[in-house]
């Protein structure tokens, strides 16, 4: 009997369980051109996401609302010249714009809420008055990544001339030499190394006290994801890795990464930590790791929150045992 290749995959796609996934906007990338942005701006159904760095502007008062009319956006100081067209929700265009840090607003009517805070609350079942739907978080991640890309790519990389936005924000064109640039996503490999019934986790000094997580690092040019996993663990922990299995991915808009989550098979066990990167790095038994996931560890150690792909990787390995 022929075995279906896809039978080996988990019944629920793991990437759907992480924060910033589930973006429901219709990007219409094939039909996006210079006129669609103008048409979107003139559409009475247009709604605008407003971002201030890593924060989303939200209406205060528990309405969970991160969308504004064009008139409201302008009143809040949106920089509409640099706005981008994200896509459509049904027939309603969605645009994202930056609100400057110096912009003042009525703090009783509006909040600027960190995207990490929104994602953590949305996926933990936590009660936060400014929590948004998972699909909206995905759109906010798309907005944050694109707005950042434009902010750091204002000039042509070949001749240095100021470039102009095209296709509603999905391209920049150089008026001098004609170079076209498209938004980039930076691939980051994040991995849980495992040795039988124990896994390798480390902590950076910037982590919350007691938090341990997967190791991670940028995939370098000319490198496969698997090779990046093996190199990162070797560099950060001195552990040699054999087989590598992809598990899930996560849009990570800080500022514009795609986290590629893998489980990695350790073939050596003596840890030689990179003390520049890591404050601590050690093996954890499956039972100890389970207690950390359940926030029931005797020493108060914990993993990142549910919205983080590190949590997804750690939980997948714990539950597989
Ligand atoms: Zn140029």
mmCIF file of N, CA and C and ligand atoms in Angstrom, residues 156 158-161 174 176-179, ligand 1:
data_model
loop_
_atom_site.group_PDB
_atom_site.id
_atom_site.type_symbol
_atom_site.label_atom_id
_atom_site.label_comp_id
_atom_site.label_asym_id
_atom_site.label_seq_id
_atom_site.Cartn_x
_atom_site.Cartn_y
_atom_site.Cartn_z
ATOM 1 N N UNK A 156 18.603 54.199 -3.268
ATOM 2 C CA UNK A 156 19.006 53.107 -4.144
ATOM 3 C C UNK A 156 20.313 52.498 -3.638
ATOM 4 N N UNK A 158 22.369 50.835 -5.381
ATOM 5 C CA UNK A 158 23.401 50.836 -6.428
ATOM 6 C C UNK A 158 23.988 52.226 -6.661
ATOM 7 N N UNK A 159 23.110 53.257 -6.758
ATOM 8 C CA UNK A 159 23.650 54.581 -7.108
ATOM 9 C C UNK A 159 23.396 55.623 -6.018
ATOM 10 N N UNK A 160 22.641 55.283 -4.994
ATOM 11 C CA UNK A 160 22.472 56.201 -3.871
ATOM 12 C C UNK A 160 21.385 57.234 -4.026
ATOM 13 N N UNK A 161 20.719 57.251 -5.196
ATOM 14 C CA UNK A 161 19.629 58.210 -5.409
ATOM 15 C C UNK A 161 18.432 57.849 -4.524
ATOM 16 N N UNK A 174 14.322 53.065 -8.332
ATOM 17 C CA UNK A 174 15.296 54.161 -8.420
ATOM 18 C C UNK A 174 15.012 54.975 -9.679
ATOM 19 N N UNK A 176 16.877 57.093 -11.043
ATOM 20 C CA UNK A 176 18.112 57.385 -11.772
ATOM 21 C C UNK A 176 18.598 56.182 -12.583
ATOM 22 N N UNK A 177 18.795 55.054 -11.911
ATOM 23 C CA UNK A 177 19.374 53.898 -12.617
ATOM 24 C C UNK A 177 18.364 52.787 -12.876
ATOM 25 N N UNK A 178 17.151 52.926 -12.337
ATOM 26 C CA UNK A 178 16.100 51.955 -12.642
ATOM 27 C C UNK A 178 16.089 50.716 -11.769
ATOM 28 N N UNK A 179 16.990 50.641 -10.791
ATOM 29 C CA UNK A 179 17.019 49.459 -9.920
ATOM 30 C C UNK A 179 15.701 49.327 -9.161
HETATM 31 ZN ZN1 LIG B 1 19.922 53.816 -8.593
#
